[in-house]
mmCIF file of C-alpha atoms and ligand atoms in Angstrom:
data_model
loop_
_atom_site.group_PDB
_atom_site.id
_atom_site.type_symbol
_atom_site.label_atom_id
_atom_site.label_comp_id
_atom_site.label_asym_id
_atom_site.label_seq_id
_atom_site.Cartn_x
_atom_site.Cartn_y
_atom_site.Cartn_z
ATOM 1 C CA MET A 13 0.052 0.116 -0.089
ATOM 2 C CA ILE A 14 2.626 2.442 0.951
ATOM 3 C CA LEU A 15 4.672 1.484 -2.225
ATOM 4 C CA SER A 16 1.686 2.313 -4.441
ATOM 5 C CA ILE A 17 1.125 5.598 -2.639
ATOM 6 C CA ILE A 18 4.735 6.519 -3.332
ATOM 7 C CA LEU A 19 4.484 5.478 -6.809
ATOM 8 C CA ALA A 20 1.387 7.701 -7.309
ATOM 9 C CA TYR A 21 3.360 10.606 -5.712
ATOM 10 C CA LEU A 22 6.313 9.940 -8.116
ATOM 11 C CA MET A 23 3.897 9.861 -11.188
ATOM 12 C CA GLY A 24 2.411 13.299 -10.075
ATOM 13 C CA SER A 25 5.942 14.633 -9.605
ATOM 14 C CA ILE A 26 6.593 14.567 -13.250
ATOM 15 C CA PRO A 27 6.708 18.360 -13.859
ATOM 16 C CA THR A 28 5.352 18.454 -17.272
ATOM 17 C CA ALA A 29 5.125 22.195 -17.729
ATOM 18 C CA VAL A 30 8.764 22.767 -16.191
ATOM 19 C CA TRP A 31 10.357 20.050 -18.583
ATOM 20 C CA TYR A 32 8.502 21.010 -21.680
ATOM 21 C CA GLY A 33 9.355 24.723 -21.153
ATOM 22 C CA ARG A 34 13.059 23.895 -20.629
ATOM 23 C CA ILE A 35 13.294 21.504 -23.373
ATOM 24 C CA PHE A 36 11.355 23.125 -26.142
ATOM 25 C CA HIS A 37 11.548 26.790 -25.150
ATOM 26 C CA GLY A 38 14.727 26.884 -23.014
ATOM 27 C CA ILE A 39 12.872 28.704 -20.018
ATOM 28 C CA ASP A 40 11.567 27.778 -16.809
ATOM 29 C CA VAL A 41 7.765 28.468 -17.028
ATOM 30 C CA ARG A 42 7.636 29.252 -13.246
ATOM 31 C CA GLU A 43 9.583 32.462 -13.857
ATOM 32 C CA HIS A 44 7.039 33.779 -16.202
ATOM 33 C CA GLY A 45 3.221 34.797 -16.217
ATOM 34 C CA SER A 46 1.537 33.709 -13.221
ATOM 35 C CA GLY A 47 4.719 31.568 -12.076
ATOM 36 C CA ASN A 48 2.437 28.228 -12.132
ATOM 37 C CA ALA A 49 3.800 25.172 -13.626
ATOM 38 C CA GLY A 50 0.466 24.231 -15.077
ATOM 39 C CA ALA A 51 -1.408 24.075 -18.386
ATOM 40 C CA THR A 52 -2.874 27.730 -18.242
ATOM 41 C CA ASN A 53 0.453 29.224 -17.580
ATOM 42 C CA SER A 54 2.161 27.075 -20.232
ATOM 43 C CA LEU A 55 -0.551 28.431 -22.764
ATOM 44 C CA ARG A 56 0.008 31.879 -21.615
ATOM 45 C CA THR A 57 3.745 31.940 -21.722
ATOM 46 C CA LEU A 58 4.716 29.140 -24.249
ATOM 47 C CA GLY A 59 1.752 28.962 -26.368
ATOM 48 C CA LYS A 60 -1.182 26.862 -27.564
ATOM 49 C CA LYS A 61 0.614 23.740 -28.427
ATOM 50 C CA ALA A 62 2.326 23.701 -24.971
ATOM 51 C CA GLY A 63 -0.874 24.309 -23.189
ATOM 52 C CA ILE A 64 -2.429 21.411 -24.705
ATOM 53 C CA ILE A 65 0.253 18.973 -24.293
ATOM 54 C CA VAL A 66 0.779 19.981 -20.517
ATOM 55 C CA LEU A 67 -2.999 19.723 -19.904
ATOM 56 C CA ILE A 68 -3.150 16.206 -21.534
ATOM 57 C CA VAL A 69 -0.168 15.026 -19.805
ATOM 58 C CA ASP A 70 -1.069 16.318 -16.267
ATOM 59 C CA PHE A 71 -4.599 15.017 -16.738
ATOM 60 C CA LEU A 72 -3.080 11.556 -17.723
ATOM 61 C CA LYS A 73 -0.977 11.636 -14.550
ATOM 62 C CA GLY A 74 -4.052 11.658 -12.449
ATOM 63 C CA PHE A 75 -6.068 9.275 -14.486
ATOM 64 C CA LEU A 76 -3.473 6.645 -15.019
ATOM 65 C CA ALA A 77 -2.083 6.670 -11.273
ATOM 66 C CA VAL A 78 -5.587 5.636 -10.224
ATOM 67 C CA LYS A 79 -6.410 3.309 -13.099
ATOM 68 C CA ALA A 80 -2.944 1.577 -12.992
ATOM 69 C CA ALA A 81 -3.699 0.632 -9.202
ATOM 70 C CA GLY A 82 -6.687 -1.224 -10.372
ATOM 71 C CA LEU A 83 -4.893 -3.095 -12.896
ATOM 72 C CA PHE A 84 -1.969 -4.190 -10.869
ATOM 73 C CA MET A 85 -3.770 -4.922 -7.575
ATOM 74 C CA SER A 86 -6.613 -7.197 -7.451
ATOM 75 C CA ASP A 87 -7.586 -6.544 -3.850
ATOM 76 C CA ILE A 88 -7.598 -2.619 -4.026
ATOM 77 C CA THR A 89 -10.251 -0.974 -1.906
ATOM 78 C CA GLN A 90 -11.885 2.343 -2.645
ATOM 79 C CA TYR A 91 -9.938 3.995 0.023
ATOM 80 C CA LEU A 92 -6.575 3.133 -1.480
ATOM 81 C CA TYR A 93 -7.867 4.677 -4.880
ATOM 82 C CA LEU A 94 -8.636 7.890 -2.910
ATOM 83 C CA LEU A 95 -5.471 7.912 -1.147
ATOM 84 C CA MET A 96 -3.376 7.307 -4.461
ATOM 85 C CA GLY A 97 -5.461 10.236 -6.037
ATOM 86 C CA LEU A 98 -4.282 12.479 -3.253
ATOM 87 C CA ALA A 99 -0.918 11.223 -3.513
ATOM 88 C CA VAL A 100 -0.705 11.977 -7.323
ATOM 89 C CA ILE A 101 -2.269 15.531 -6.799
ATOM 90 C CA MET A 102 0.245 16.214 -3.987
ATOM 91 C CA GLY A 103 2.947 14.894 -6.375
ATOM 92 C CA HIS A 104 2.026 17.392 -9.046
ATOM 93 C CA ILE A 105 1.832 20.259 -6.524
ATOM 94 C CA PHE A 106 4.984 19.509 -4.613
ATOM 95 C CA PRO A 107 7.187 17.542 -7.287
ATOM 96 C CA ILE A 108 10.108 15.934 -5.998
ATOM 97 C CA PHE A 109 11.686 16.430 -9.608
ATOM 98 C CA ALA A 110 11.444 20.195 -9.723
ATOM 99 C CA GLN A 111 12.170 21.642 -6.346
ATOM 100 C CA PHE A 112 8.886 20.784 -4.894
ATOM 101 C CA LYS A 113 7.299 23.789 -6.815
ATOM 102 C CA GLY A 114 4.733 22.551 -9.227
ATOM 103 C CA GLY A 115 1.191 23.426 -10.554
ATOM 104 C CA LYS A 116 -2.044 24.112 -8.639
ATOM 105 C CA GLY A 117 -3.357 20.398 -9.272
ATOM 106 C CA VAL A 118 -6.444 21.274 -11.398
ATOM 107 C CA ALA A 119 -5.777 18.977 -14.572
ATOM 108 C CA THR A 120 -4.243 16.192 -12.373
ATOM 109 C CA SER A 121 -7.246 16.366 -10.032
ATOM 110 C CA MET A 122 -9.513 16.104 -13.157
ATOM 111 C CA GLY A 123 -7.678 13.079 -14.121
ATOM 112 C CA VAL A 124 -8.272 11.414 -10.734
ATOM 113 C CA LEU A 125 -11.894 12.417 -10.796
ATOM 114 C CA VAL A 126 -12.613 10.814 -14.185
ATOM 115 C CA ALA A 127 -10.907 7.664 -12.943
ATOM 116 C CA THR A 128 -12.947 7.634 -9.699
ATOM 117 C CA PHE A 129 -16.238 9.504 -10.284
ATOM 118 C CA PRO A 130 -16.701 10.081 -14.053
ATOM 119 C CA TRP A 131 -20.169 11.588 -13.835
ATOM 120 C CA ALA A 132 -19.121 13.991 -11.130
ATOM 121 C CA ALA A 133 -15.979 14.805 -13.278
ATOM 122 C CA LEU A 134 -18.254 15.819 -16.135
ATOM 123 C CA GLY A 135 -20.464 18.003 -13.779
ATOM 124 C CA CYS A 136 -17.153 19.689 -12.521
ATOM 125 C CA PHE A 137 -15.968 20.165 -16.115
ATOM 126 C CA LEU A 138 -19.239 21.819 -17.066
ATOM 127 C CA VAL A 139 -19.171 24.061 -14.156
ATOM 128 C CA PHE A 140 -15.585 25.079 -15.081
ATOM 129 C CA LEU A 141 -16.562 25.598 -18.642
ATOM 130 C CA VAL A 142 -19.520 27.883 -17.884
ATOM 131 C CA ILE A 143 -17.632 29.916 -15.509
ATOM 132 C CA VAL A 144 -14.622 30.306 -17.785
ATOM 133 C CA LEU A 145 -16.884 31.094 -20.934
ATOM 134 C CA ALA A 146 -18.833 33.681 -18.742
ATOM 135 C CA THR A 147 -15.963 35.287 -17.057
ATOM 136 C CA LYS A 148 -12.671 34.376 -18.803
ATOM 137 C CA TYR A 149 -11.188 33.549 -15.380
ATOM 138 C CA VAL A 150 -9.666 30.018 -15.504
ATOM 139 C CA SER A 151 -9.017 30.253 -11.835
ATOM 140 C CA LEU A 152 -12.414 31.012 -10.806
ATOM 141 C CA GLY A 153 -13.696 28.002 -13.101
ATOM 142 C CA SER A 154 -11.150 25.918 -11.477
ATOM 143 C CA ILE A 155 -12.229 26.651 -7.904
ATOM 144 C CA LEU A 156 -15.957 26.549 -8.505
ATOM 145 C CA GLY A 157 -15.511 23.596 -10.785
ATOM 146 C CA GLY A 158 -13.601 21.960 -7.851
ATOM 147 C CA LEU A 159 -16.487 22.976 -5.415
ATOM 148 C CA ALA A 160 -18.986 21.206 -7.548
ATOM 149 C CA PHE A 161 -17.147 17.870 -6.866
ATOM 150 C CA PRO A 162 -18.158 17.621 -3.026
ATOM 151 C CA ILE A 163 -21.591 19.096 -3.568
ATOM 152 C CA GLN A 164 -22.333 16.541 -6.326
ATOM 153 C CA LEU A 165 -21.268 13.590 -4.166
ATOM 154 C CA MET A 166 -23.149 14.884 -1.025
ATOM 155 C CA PHE A 167 -26.313 15.119 -2.956
ATOM 156 C CA ASN A 168 -25.742 11.978 -4.703
ATOM 157 C CA LEU A 169 -26.534 13.651 -7.909
ATOM 158 C CA TRP A 170 -25.360 10.885 -10.402
ATOM 159 C CA ASN A 171 -26.139 7.828 -8.117
ATOM 160 C CA ASP A 172 -22.508 7.615 -7.229
ATOM 161 C CA ASN A 173 -23.514 6.558 -3.551
ATOM 162 C CA ALA A 174 -20.414 8.061 -2.270
ATOM 163 C CA ASP A 175 -19.660 7.180 1.283
ATOM 164 C CA ASN A 176 -18.438 9.605 3.852
ATOM 165 C CA TYR A 177 -14.759 8.860 2.976
ATOM 166 C CA ALA A 178 -15.327 9.624 -0.618
ATOM 167 C CA ILE A 179 -17.297 12.850 0.281
ATOM 168 C CA GLY A 180 -14.425 13.679 2.769
ATOM 169 C CA PHE A 181 -11.923 13.069 0.059
ATOM 170 C CA ALA A 182 -13.852 15.417 -2.412
ATOM 171 C CA TRP A 183 -13.929 18.243 0.254
ATOM 172 C CA VAL A 184 -10.063 17.720 0.702
ATOM 173 C CA VAL A 185 -9.494 18.047 -3.042
ATOM 174 C CA PHE A 186 -11.614 21.209 -3.092
ATOM 175 C CA LEU A 187 -9.649 22.572 0.009
ATOM 176 C CA ILE A 188 -6.255 21.811 -1.801
ATOM 177 C CA LEU A 189 -7.378 23.392 -5.137
ATOM 178 C CA THR A 190 -8.575 26.589 -3.103
ATOM 179 C CA ILE A 191 -5.429 26.865 -0.995
ATOM 180 C CA MET A 192 -3.462 26.654 -4.280
ATOM 181 C CA HIS A 193 -5.391 29.436 -5.841
ATOM 182 C CA ARG A 194 -5.054 31.815 -2.996
ATOM 183 C CA GLN A 195 -3.038 34.316 -5.024
ATOM 184 C CA ASN A 196 -5.484 34.011 -7.866
ATOM 185 C CA ILE A 197 -8.384 34.638 -5.275
ATOM 186 C CA SER A 198 -6.516 37.870 -3.908
ATOM 187 C CA ARG A 199 -6.107 39.066 -7.673
ATOM 188 C CA LEU A 200 -9.746 38.269 -8.107
ATOM 189 C CA ILE A 201 -10.813 40.319 -5.288
ATOM 190 C CA ASN A 202 -8.417 43.341 -6.554
ATOM 191 C CA GLY A 203 -9.682 42.883 -9.996
ATOM 192 C CA THR A 204 -6.104 42.150 -11.297
ATOM 193 C CA GLU A 205 -6.519 38.363 -12.150
ATOM 194 C CA ASN A 206 -5.269 37.441 -15.625
ATOM 195 C CA LYS A 207 -7.969 36.690 -18.142
ATOM 196 C CA PHE A 208 -7.901 33.582 -20.424
ATOM 197 C CA GLY A 209 -6.414 34.611 -23.710
ATOM 198 C CA ALA A 210 -4.690 37.653 -22.281
ATOM 199 C CA LYS A 211 -0.756 37.471 -22.653
ATOM 200 C CA LYS A 212 1.484 38.549 -19.684
HETATM 201 O O1 G3P P 309 -5.019 25.442 -13.294
HETATM 202 C C1 G3P P 309 -4.590 26.767 -12.810
HETATM 203 C C2 G3P P 309 -5.444 27.671 -13.075
HETATM 204 O O2 G3P P 309 -6.847 27.569 -12.358
HETATM 205 C C3 G3P P 309 -4.931 29.116 -12.866
HETATM 206 O O3 G3P P 309 -3.580 29.273 -13.493
HETATM 207 O O4 G3P P 309 -1.589 30.426 -14.136
HETATM 208 O O5 G3P P 309 -3.883 31.532 -14.113
HETATM 209 O O6 G3P P 309 -2.722 30.798 -11.955
HETATM 210 P P1 G3P P 309 -2.881 30.545 -13.318
#
């Protein structure tokens, strides 16, 4: 069990945005734009192709870490899935391969959600999409999309029948995303947050 959690953390630790920026553009994306090693900042500072690739790889880290557990362990419980989900998200945020300074965990969390609660993941994505289209704030979409996760499970919107552990996990994911977006929240309040599509 401990080994699978460590492996999930190591998988999350693959710093896609940092390595992509260094290899293909010769820069550290963390020194540009919002300073975040994620898909939005890669799109902002490195371009569309980088943004899409980082998004896909970061998503797959979360998705595969949880799915792989099911393939290799026959007696896996739902709790281990959730713990591995948390481990891969924490790896993305605090990557051992990039001085523990990674992204905010949105794409990787989405991968974990699709692997564990696909319908709730769809609900989160729809909330994210509506907010981003309406406001152009990716950060606000990420926070409110994250909030939609525990709410959907609590109200059993998709017949997921999530137990208290899963609901607790969903609140923890939302809390992590909110904490990681604390600077975005200050900027949203000041009216200085970056809008989607705006270069910095
Ligand atoms: O996925 C992170 C996003 O919600 C905000 O990114 O670079 O604008 O802080 P950024």
